[in-house]
């Protein structure tokens, strides 16, 4: 039995400022003020591969507010200079300048590196916070970051059992916390940040001049919980310390150009929206295929009960992409309006019943990769085959609303697939009648019109239409063939490909949550995925698929049952 998801309470209200629910416009949004960016997990992979290089790229392009400093926090003792030296090769390798690195980039790095600092401490322990707070405040003072320096006092030592710091009401500088640590450390660190008194953001709402007060915000990485209950618990922990407006749940897919362009395509053009409904759309496919395997991430994350393709990709990235494709038009381009429409869409999803999950989903895990001499998933180091963790997941989803009733949305994601591909296929219905039948032309063999939004590796949009083959005439072999209208983003608009993290971090510095997720979005997307995650039958039926293929046969069967097929691109095809 399918049932519509329930409507969370916060959606029903247009709440008062400071309550944290949808409908609140954050103050000072849109202006990038200097701040201390505190990265918890400074020695981690994400910091090295994505965060520092993104901040460096922002600095190079002159948009990182003057005075902003970065403080990496990790347990390993290290000096500022040692930390900078460790980061330098990653910047060279991963920044947008990689490949064309020259003297100018060396100079830019040297200037940026002066903004980067390091603090050794275990942020999961409250007694690490007095020293950390002292360091944050000192950096802020040195950089002229705090607007109410007189109000700042150094933090008093936290004695055992005292959960509130005496300086809680004294004001803190602008701080952007970034949680890039193992998910089991999220809650302790958030709690400690709260107890340290560093967060005074909430007091902005009750001041005569809120804009004169500093802000403290937090970016939190995925995985955001492992199911709806754990996500709700994490949301509560965040809510005890941060306003919802100060909480930035990151999804790097929302920072991708083409994902944002879905909104532009749909709502800056008048020609698509009239077609965008069950009247004209047959079905929609969202695919995120990767050629890489899980490798060393298996032991600590992927096979730990927190990973698997459904949790890792579908619940987060793919549902976000789908939301932008399927939501109603927001009234304006701002965080509240967009989040409200996404939540409304998720809450109209038909949640699969326990018995439906095996029919509406398919799980697979990759076999050995002979070409690369890499093992099957079950033989990756640290994997327990009995867990049946999926490296491929496909689900079929429907929405119980006027626009999409009866239109299936198929989502799939897999590792070790035939190609690296992230795309949305909007497949239209055939024309209602075939006037060319008198010429012996059959519409059936060719797919009907479709729009493909290519998100990666190339960015573009293509529209597949039928055209008359030139030269053929009525009665003499009149022929119709498929052709493609193509918009290649890079060729048309040019410019450097931007790493998704940079613009997202800058948005958080500006207080703009448009490309971040509201707590209700996260919880409802878990509710959509839970029946599949919990289905023993689905997990028992997990299939091994050949590395380098398009996934398990059960996923093909999911569409074949509906008389449809996945769009598995071939090099020679008209997409
Ligand atoms: C991450 C997942 O969020 O996204 C990874 O944890 C995945 O497993 C990655 O490889 C894919 O991102 P992208 O931008 O390469 O499609």
XYZ file of C-alpha atoms and ligand atoms in Angstrom:
591
model
C 0.000 0.000 0.000
C 1.260 3.466 -0.856
C 0.452 6.358 1.398
C 1.205 10.058 1.123
C 3.850 11.283 3.552
C 2.486 13.296 6.433
C 2.834 17.047 6.612
C 5.179 18.218 9.363
C 3.771 20.875 11.633
C 6.311 23.527 10.769
C 5.038 23.671 7.212
C 1.615 24.751 8.272
C 2.791 27.975 9.811
C 4.435 31.137 8.723
C 6.253 31.382 11.996
C 7.618 34.202 14.022
C 11.265 35.147 13.576
C 13.677 33.034 15.473
C 11.540 29.924 15.619
C 13.696 28.259 13.013
C 10.861 27.102 10.776
C 10.357 27.926 7.116
C 9.238 31.478 6.542
C 11.959 33.354 8.348
C 14.212 35.696 6.423
C 17.658 35.807 7.970
C 18.968 39.251 8.706
C 21.884 40.602 6.761
C 21.556 37.986 4.026
C 23.474 38.747 0.888
C 26.395 40.636 2.396
C 29.679 38.797 2.966
C 31.204 39.942 6.243
C 34.604 38.847 7.536
C 34.480 35.899 9.879
C 36.535 33.140 11.452
C 35.974 29.916 9.510
C 36.532 27.117 12.012
C 36.998 23.754 10.306
C 36.590 20.758 12.607
C 38.318 17.818 10.930
C 41.242 19.853 9.624
C 43.410 16.846 8.850
C 40.625 15.035 6.984
C 40.395 14.296 3.308
C 37.534 16.723 2.639
C 39.477 19.628 4.124
C 42.448 18.858 1.921
C 40.678 17.970 -1.307
C 37.758 20.400 -1.272
C 37.500 22.960 1.525
C 40.890 24.656 1.527
C 41.153 24.696 -2.236
C 37.656 26.210 -2.459
C 38.516 28.907 0.074
C 41.745 29.540 -1.828
C 39.817 29.876 -5.090
C 37.389 32.298 -3.411
C 40.339 34.317 -2.171
C 41.982 34.359 -5.599
C 38.824 35.666 -7.166
C 38.619 38.409 -4.557
C 35.293 37.403 -3.009
C 36.476 36.054 0.341
C 35.781 38.988 2.669
C 38.891 40.887 3.681
C 39.955 39.945 7.190
C 38.419 36.455 7.061
C 40.659 33.861 8.688
C 40.535 30.083 8.654
C 41.219 27.996 11.714
C 41.693 24.263 11.211
C 40.993 22.143 14.289
C 42.180 18.569 14.742
C 43.753 16.451 17.447
C 47.270 16.152 16.004
C 49.653 18.760 17.425
C 50.981 20.937 14.626
C 52.095 24.538 14.108
C 50.313 26.956 11.779
C 53.208 26.706 9.356
C 53.237 22.907 9.391
C 49.507 22.926 8.618
C 50.006 25.394 5.750
C 52.816 23.241 4.359
C 50.565 20.177 4.445
C 47.824 22.008 2.567
C 49.970 23.551 -0.147
C 50.331 20.421 -2.344
C 46.558 19.807 -2.204
C 45.869 23.352 -3.367
C 48.280 22.848 -6.247
C 46.643 19.570 -7.134
C 42.949 20.326 -6.661
C 42.372 24.069 -7.022
C 40.864 25.542 -10.171
C 44.408 26.698 -10.989
C 45.742 23.113 -11.014
C 47.304 22.331 -14.333
C 48.173 25.968 -15.015
C 49.913 26.672 -11.717
C 52.579 29.351 -12.041
C 54.420 32.046 -10.124
C 51.257 34.126 -9.745
C 49.577 31.167 -8.061
C 52.535 30.694 -5.713
C 52.133 34.332 -4.685
C 48.379 33.960 -4.315
C 48.874 30.879 -2.165
C 51.459 32.621 0.027
C 49.034 35.457 0.627
C 46.113 33.087 1.289
C 48.182 30.852 3.589
C 48.685 33.795 5.963
C 44.954 33.609 6.644
C 45.159 29.924 7.577
C 45.816 28.853 11.176
C 45.746 25.638 13.135
C 44.620 24.651 16.601
C 45.230 21.215 18.119
C 42.412 19.944 20.302
C 39.760 17.259 20.648
C 36.542 19.136 19.924
C 34.488 16.204 21.219
C 35.789 17.095 24.703
C 34.331 20.136 26.408
C 37.567 20.933 28.180
C 39.179 21.632 24.791
C 36.894 24.632 24.298
C 38.284 27.326 26.575
C 41.570 27.285 24.659
C 39.771 26.995 21.326
C 37.456 29.892 22.136
C 40.434 31.953 23.243
C 42.110 31.241 19.910
C 39.009 32.114 17.893
C 38.554 35.352 19.785
C 42.226 36.261 19.452
C 42.163 35.664 15.694
C 38.991 37.708 15.411
C 40.509 40.560 17.378
C 43.657 40.490 15.257
C 41.596 40.490 12.060
C 39.206 43.189 13.308
C 36.348 40.743 12.825
C 34.195 41.363 15.846
C 31.907 44.363 15.606
C 31.497 44.574 19.347
C 35.045 44.019 20.496
C 34.360 45.735 23.796
C 31.759 43.134 24.574
C 34.176 40.292 24.028
C 35.768 38.758 27.022
C 38.065 35.810 27.029
C 36.406 32.576 27.871
C 36.587 31.363 31.442
C 37.736 27.802 32.103
C 34.943 25.245 32.024
C 34.986 23.147 35.136
C 33.645 19.627 35.106
C 29.871 19.504 35.131
C 29.397 23.186 34.258
C 27.669 23.204 30.882
C 27.294 26.966 30.400
C 30.192 29.287 30.005
C 29.989 32.612 31.889
C 30.733 34.538 28.710
C 27.688 33.127 26.954
C 25.979 36.496 26.865
C 29.004 38.596 26.107
C 29.013 38.374 22.324
C 31.192 36.420 19.930
C 32.723 37.346 16.621
C 31.294 36.239 13.287
C 32.104 32.530 13.142
C 31.380 29.956 10.475
C 31.835 26.487 11.972
C 32.374 23.684 9.469
C 31.754 20.140 10.701
C 33.893 17.928 8.525
C 34.359 15.137 11.048
C 33.113 11.601 11.487
C 29.283 11.736 11.916
C 29.441 10.189 15.412
C 31.223 13.379 16.522
C 28.557 15.775 15.203
C 26.369 15.827 18.296
C 29.157 16.056 20.916
C 30.852 18.879 19.028
C 27.587 20.799 18.541
C 26.808 20.396 22.224
C 30.267 21.634 23.184
C 30.017 24.629 20.874
C 26.752 25.461 22.640
C 28.216 25.027 26.111
C 31.248 27.141 25.232
C 29.075 30.206 24.829
C 30.521 30.955 21.402
C 27.061 31.099 19.843
C 25.142 34.273 20.495
C 23.341 34.364 17.149
C 19.886 33.897 18.704
C 20.182 37.199 20.498
C 20.132 39.098 17.212
C 16.392 38.624 17.005
C 15.592 40.478 20.166
C 17.982 43.406 19.687
C 17.017 46.873 18.608
C 19.594 46.754 15.836
C 20.131 43.080 14.943
C 22.442 43.990 12.080
C 24.929 45.428 14.588
C 25.381 42.001 16.136
C 27.734 39.347 15.020
C 26.587 35.956 13.751
C 27.627 32.349 14.268
C 26.647 29.735 11.702
C 27.372 26.082 11.129
C 27.842 24.032 7.972
C 27.221 20.365 8.527
C 28.298 17.665 6.107
C 26.456 14.574 5.046
C 25.669 11.866 6.077
C 22.994 13.690 8.024
C 21.750 10.759 10.105
C 21.234 7.215 8.923
C 17.426 7.312 9.016
C 14.592 9.704 9.879
C 14.930 9.213 13.642
C 18.679 9.868 13.782
C 18.300 12.867 11.448
C 15.596 14.245 13.754
C 17.858 13.738 16.756
C 20.689 15.587 15.004
C 18.283 18.366 14.048
C 17.256 18.688 17.687
C 20.905 18.855 18.778
C 21.537 21.602 16.224
C 18.359 23.412 17.214
C 19.453 23.577 20.850
C 22.469 25.646 19.814
C 21.814 27.246 16.430
C 18.832 28.990 14.883
C 17.562 27.169 11.812
C 18.647 30.249 9.808
C 22.187 29.712 11.076
C 22.214 26.017 10.141
C 23.591 25.102 6.746
C 23.109 21.425 5.807
C 25.374 21.110 2.824
C 24.724 19.048 -0.289
C 27.459 19.698 -2.804
C 25.125 18.724 -5.668
C 23.211 21.937 -5.018
C 26.430 23.830 -5.723
C 26.757 22.300 -9.190
C 26.038 24.754 -11.991
C 23.655 22.568 -13.914
C 21.668 21.682 -10.838
C 21.071 25.377 -10.235
C 20.391 25.781 -13.915
C 17.393 23.474 -13.549
C 15.687 26.375 -11.805
C 16.715 28.802 -14.520
C 15.629 26.463 -17.274
C 12.245 25.877 -15.718
C 11.434 29.328 -14.444
C 13.317 31.816 -16.634
C 11.817 30.301 -19.785
C 8.113 30.226 -20.448
C 8.183 27.319 -22.881
C 8.915 24.405 -20.518
C 6.522 24.905 -17.634
C 3.313 24.323 -19.662
C 4.699 20.884 -20.620
C 5.976 20.044 -17.138
C 3.215 17.786 -15.819
C 1.541 14.407 -16.137
C -0.314 15.720 -19.166
C 2.851 15.683 -21.283
C 5.577 13.933 -19.270
C 5.671 10.149 -19.430
C 8.330 9.666 -16.750
C 11.528 11.133 -15.327
C 14.878 9.444 -14.687
C 17.616 10.764 -12.421
C 20.958 8.974 -12.690
C 24.253 9.405 -10.855
C 26.662 6.781 -12.152
C 30.311 6.588 -11.150
C 33.099 4.474 -12.576
C 35.065 4.352 -9.332
C 34.537 1.759 -6.622
C 34.287 2.243 -2.878
C 37.908 1.291 -2.160
C 39.335 2.464 1.142
C 36.088 4.177 2.230
C 34.458 0.776 2.691
C 35.662 -0.017 6.186
C 35.100 3.301 7.929
C 32.022 4.512 6.194
C 30.408 2.696 3.312
C 29.981 -0.717 4.903
C 29.487 0.595 8.433
C 25.701 0.801 8.320
C 25.832 4.526 7.487
C 26.667 4.041 3.802
C 25.341 2.200 0.781
C 24.196 3.815 -2.452
C 20.713 4.651 -1.208
C 21.950 6.560 1.843
C 25.097 7.950 0.246
C 23.610 9.245 -3.001
C 19.851 8.788 -3.401
C 18.569 10.109 -0.069
C 20.785 13.160 -0.352
C 21.931 14.241 -3.801
C 19.411 12.582 -6.085
C 16.331 13.586 -4.131
C 17.604 17.169 -4.090
C 18.030 17.144 -7.867
C 14.613 15.577 -8.231
C 13.080 18.237 -5.988
C 14.303 21.014 -8.259
C 12.922 19.190 -11.286
C 9.514 18.416 -9.793
C 8.643 21.128 -7.267
C 6.061 23.829 -7.924
C 7.370 27.247 -8.988
C 8.604 29.127 -5.916
C 7.284 32.674 -5.655
C 10.802 34.122 -5.610
C 14.426 33.021 -5.720
C 15.151 32.852 -2.036
C 15.783 30.210 0.541
C 12.380 30.185 2.213
C 10.377 30.064 -0.990
C 12.493 27.287 -2.510
C 12.740 25.212 0.662
C 8.989 25.442 1.158
C 8.320 24.036 -2.332
C 10.854 21.226 -1.899
C 9.331 20.211 1.408
C 5.841 20.309 -0.104
C 6.982 18.003 -2.886
C 8.670 15.515 -0.537
C 5.577 15.404 1.597
C 3.459 14.467 -1.383
C 5.693 11.446 -2.138
C 3.899 8.098 -2.035
C 5.825 6.253 0.659
C 6.322 2.590 -0.226
C 4.855 0.056 2.170
C 7.130 -2.699 3.478
C 5.702 -5.171 0.945
C 6.146 -2.798 -1.987
C 9.837 -2.086 -1.521
C 11.121 -5.175 -3.415
C 8.822 -4.304 -6.343
C 9.708 -0.602 -6.363
C 13.443 -0.894 -5.765
C 16.552 -2.824 -6.762
C 19.909 -3.237 -5.023
C 23.194 -4.444 -6.453
C 26.894 -4.617 -5.617
C 29.704 -4.685 -8.090
C 31.679 -7.709 -9.086
C 35.451 -7.888 -9.708
C 36.968 -5.315 -12.036
C 39.330 -7.346 -14.187
C 40.382 -4.337 -16.272
C 41.654 -2.443 -13.241
C 42.624 -5.478 -11.177
C 40.266 -4.376 -8.412
C 38.224 -6.698 -6.227
C 34.487 -7.218 -6.095
C 32.787 -5.044 -3.474
C 32.450 -7.929 -1.056
C 36.231 -8.369 -1.147
C 37.085 -4.698 -0.566
C 39.042 -4.343 2.703
C 36.721 -4.126 5.704
C 33.551 -5.279 3.934
C 31.282 -7.820 5.566
C 29.395 -9.440 2.701
C 26.633 -10.559 5.061
C 25.548 -6.956 5.531
C 24.541 -6.892 1.862
C 25.416 -3.200 1.537
C 24.362 -1.949 -1.875
C 26.775 -0.148 -4.193
C 23.881 0.338 -6.601
C 20.346 1.385 -5.767
C 17.358 2.154 -7.944
C 13.941 3.228 -6.753
C 10.643 4.139 -8.360
C 8.835 7.040 -6.800
C 5.457 8.691 -7.397
C 3.936 11.893 -6.077
C 0.382 12.298 -4.970
C -0.194 15.797 -6.278
C -2.044 17.423 -9.172
C 1.019 17.972 -11.307
C 2.616 14.543 -11.117
C -0.109 12.025 -10.244
C 0.657 8.834 -12.163
C 4.122 9.885 -13.429
C 6.910 7.598 -12.201
C 10.261 9.063 -11.204
C 13.092 6.540 -11.418
C 16.248 7.262 -9.439
C 19.446 5.251 -9.609
C 23.005 5.530 -8.494
C 25.875 3.108 -8.624
C 29.606 2.653 -8.296
C 31.707 0.918 -10.957
C 29.208 1.661 -13.663
C 29.788 1.860 -17.414
C 30.407 5.610 -17.326
C 30.632 8.684 -15.113
C 27.295 10.311 -15.687
C 24.940 12.516 -13.733
C 21.834 13.426 -15.638
C 18.113 14.009 -15.539
C 15.971 12.641 -18.359
C 12.502 14.112 -18.753
C 10.766 11.744 -21.136
C 7.696 13.179 -22.859
C 4.679 11.331 -24.153
C 4.206 10.555 -27.826
C 1.967 12.769 -29.939
C -1.674 11.806 -29.343
C -2.102 10.611 -32.913
C 0.173 9.665 -35.797
C -0.867 11.448 -38.998
C 2.134 9.920 -40.788
C 0.769 6.401 -40.534
C -0.578 6.832 -44.066
C 3.078 6.972 -45.165
C 3.848 3.783 -43.307
C 5.668 5.613 -40.492
C 5.492 4.169 -37.050
C 6.388 6.304 -33.995
C 7.051 3.264 -31.833
C 10.670 2.333 -32.568
C 12.027 5.746 -31.553
C 11.750 7.209 -28.057
C 9.503 10.265 -27.963
C 10.827 13.755 -27.222
C 13.015 14.063 -24.225
C 15.022 16.684 -22.431
C 18.296 15.583 -20.941
C 19.916 17.786 -18.348
C 23.583 16.739 -18.237
C 25.051 17.618 -14.873
C 28.348 15.726 -15.190
C 30.841 15.122 -16.656
C 29.761 17.600 -19.362
C 27.325 20.327 -18.471
C 24.538 20.900 -20.913
C 20.942 20.483 -21.897
C 19.695 18.625 -24.943
C 16.297 18.251 -26.503
C 15.582 15.274 -28.650
C 13.132 15.942 -31.459
C 12.067 14.192 -34.641
C 12.790 15.757 -38.030
C 12.183 14.892 -41.638
C 15.195 13.371 -43.331
C 16.039 15.795 -46.173
C 15.346 14.598 -49.677
C 12.773 11.998 -48.782
C 9.332 12.784 -50.228
C 5.790 11.621 -49.556
C 5.237 8.269 -51.149
C 8.953 7.892 -51.959
C 10.466 6.706 -48.766
C 9.462 9.726 -46.633
C 11.601 9.327 -43.539
C 11.579 10.715 -40.023
C 14.649 10.511 -37.804
C 15.646 11.727 -34.364
C 17.876 14.753 -33.964
C 19.246 16.609 -31.007
C 19.259 20.288 -30.099
C 22.214 20.757 -27.853
C 23.300 23.420 -25.408
C 26.864 22.811 -24.303
C 27.316 24.994 -21.270
C 31.091 25.403 -21.464
C 31.060 26.183 -25.216
C 28.202 28.647 -24.955
C 28.997 30.465 -21.753
C 32.705 29.689 -21.302
C 34.373 30.212 -17.919
C 36.228 27.968 -15.504
C 34.387 24.966 -14.060
C 33.694 25.979 -10.481
C 34.098 23.546 -7.602
C 30.689 23.317 -5.922
C 32.010 23.874 -2.386
C 33.385 27.409 -2.937
C 30.121 29.165 -3.851
C 28.292 27.198 -1.156
C 30.741 28.306 1.556
C 30.466 31.889 0.334
C 26.664 31.626 0.528
C 26.969 30.502 4.149
C 29.214 33.493 4.899
C 26.471 35.653 3.388
C 23.786 33.841 5.360
C 22.078 32.683 2.169
C 20.512 29.233 2.583
C 18.949 29.012 -0.881
C 21.214 26.123 -1.853
C 21.132 24.399 1.528
C 18.631 22.017 3.070
C 15.997 22.740 5.681
C 15.619 20.254 8.518
C 12.200 19.147 7.205
C 13.680 18.348 3.788
C 16.235 16.050 5.321
C 13.760 14.254 7.531
C 11.181 13.776 4.779
C 13.754 12.495 2.322
C 14.752 9.889 4.898
C 11.075 8.893 5.216
C 10.969 8.309 1.450
C 14.037 6.037 1.567
C 13.376 4.172 4.798
C 11.062 1.470 3.425
C 13.773 0.466 0.961
C 16.507 0.599 3.570
C 14.491 -1.543 5.941
C 13.271 -4.134 3.469
C 14.960 -7.446 4.235
C 13.451 -8.910 1.088
C 15.048 -6.213 -1.067
C 18.392 -6.654 0.657
C 18.234 -10.455 0.354
C 17.641 -10.064 -3.385
C 20.796 -7.960 -3.845
C 22.555 -8.947 -7.079
C 26.160 -8.790 -8.125
C 26.491 -6.740 -11.327
C 29.545 -6.751 -13.567
C 31.942 -3.875 -12.927
C 31.684 -1.475 -15.859
C 28.052 -2.322 -16.600
C 24.815 -0.355 -16.148
C 23.847 -2.223 -13.000
C 21.827 -5.261 -11.953
C 19.127 -6.937 -14.007
C 16.580 -6.228 -11.258
C 16.981 -2.509 -11.959
C 16.222 -3.058 -15.637
C 13.207 -5.126 -14.655
C 11.930 -2.206 -12.586
C 11.400 -0.230 -15.789
C 10.614 -3.149 -18.081
C 7.592 -3.910 -15.874
C 6.347 -0.413 -16.748
C 7.127 -0.834 -20.455
C 10.101 1.545 -20.195
C 13.907 1.374 -20.229
C 16.779 3.205 -18.567
C 18.572 5.738 -20.630
C 22.009 4.096 -20.869
C 23.891 6.339 -23.253
C 25.923 4.820 -26.058
C 28.565 6.893 -27.801
C 26.743 6.694 -31.140
C 23.255 7.540 -30.010
C 21.080 10.604 -30.489
C 20.339 11.391 -26.867
C 29.598 12.015 -2.214
C 29.494 10.551 -1.933
O 28.644 12.729 -1.483
O 29.401 12.242 -3.613
C 30.497 9.784 -2.756
O 29.714 10.321 -0.558
C 30.366 10.105 -4.211
O 30.339 8.384 -2.545
C 30.361 11.600 -4.442
O 31.451 9.520 -4.888
C 30.006 11.913 -5.884
O 30.137 13.285 -6.110
P 30.353 13.835 -7.579
O 30.330 15.316 -7.411
O 31.661 13.304 -8.044
O 29.218 13.307 -8.405
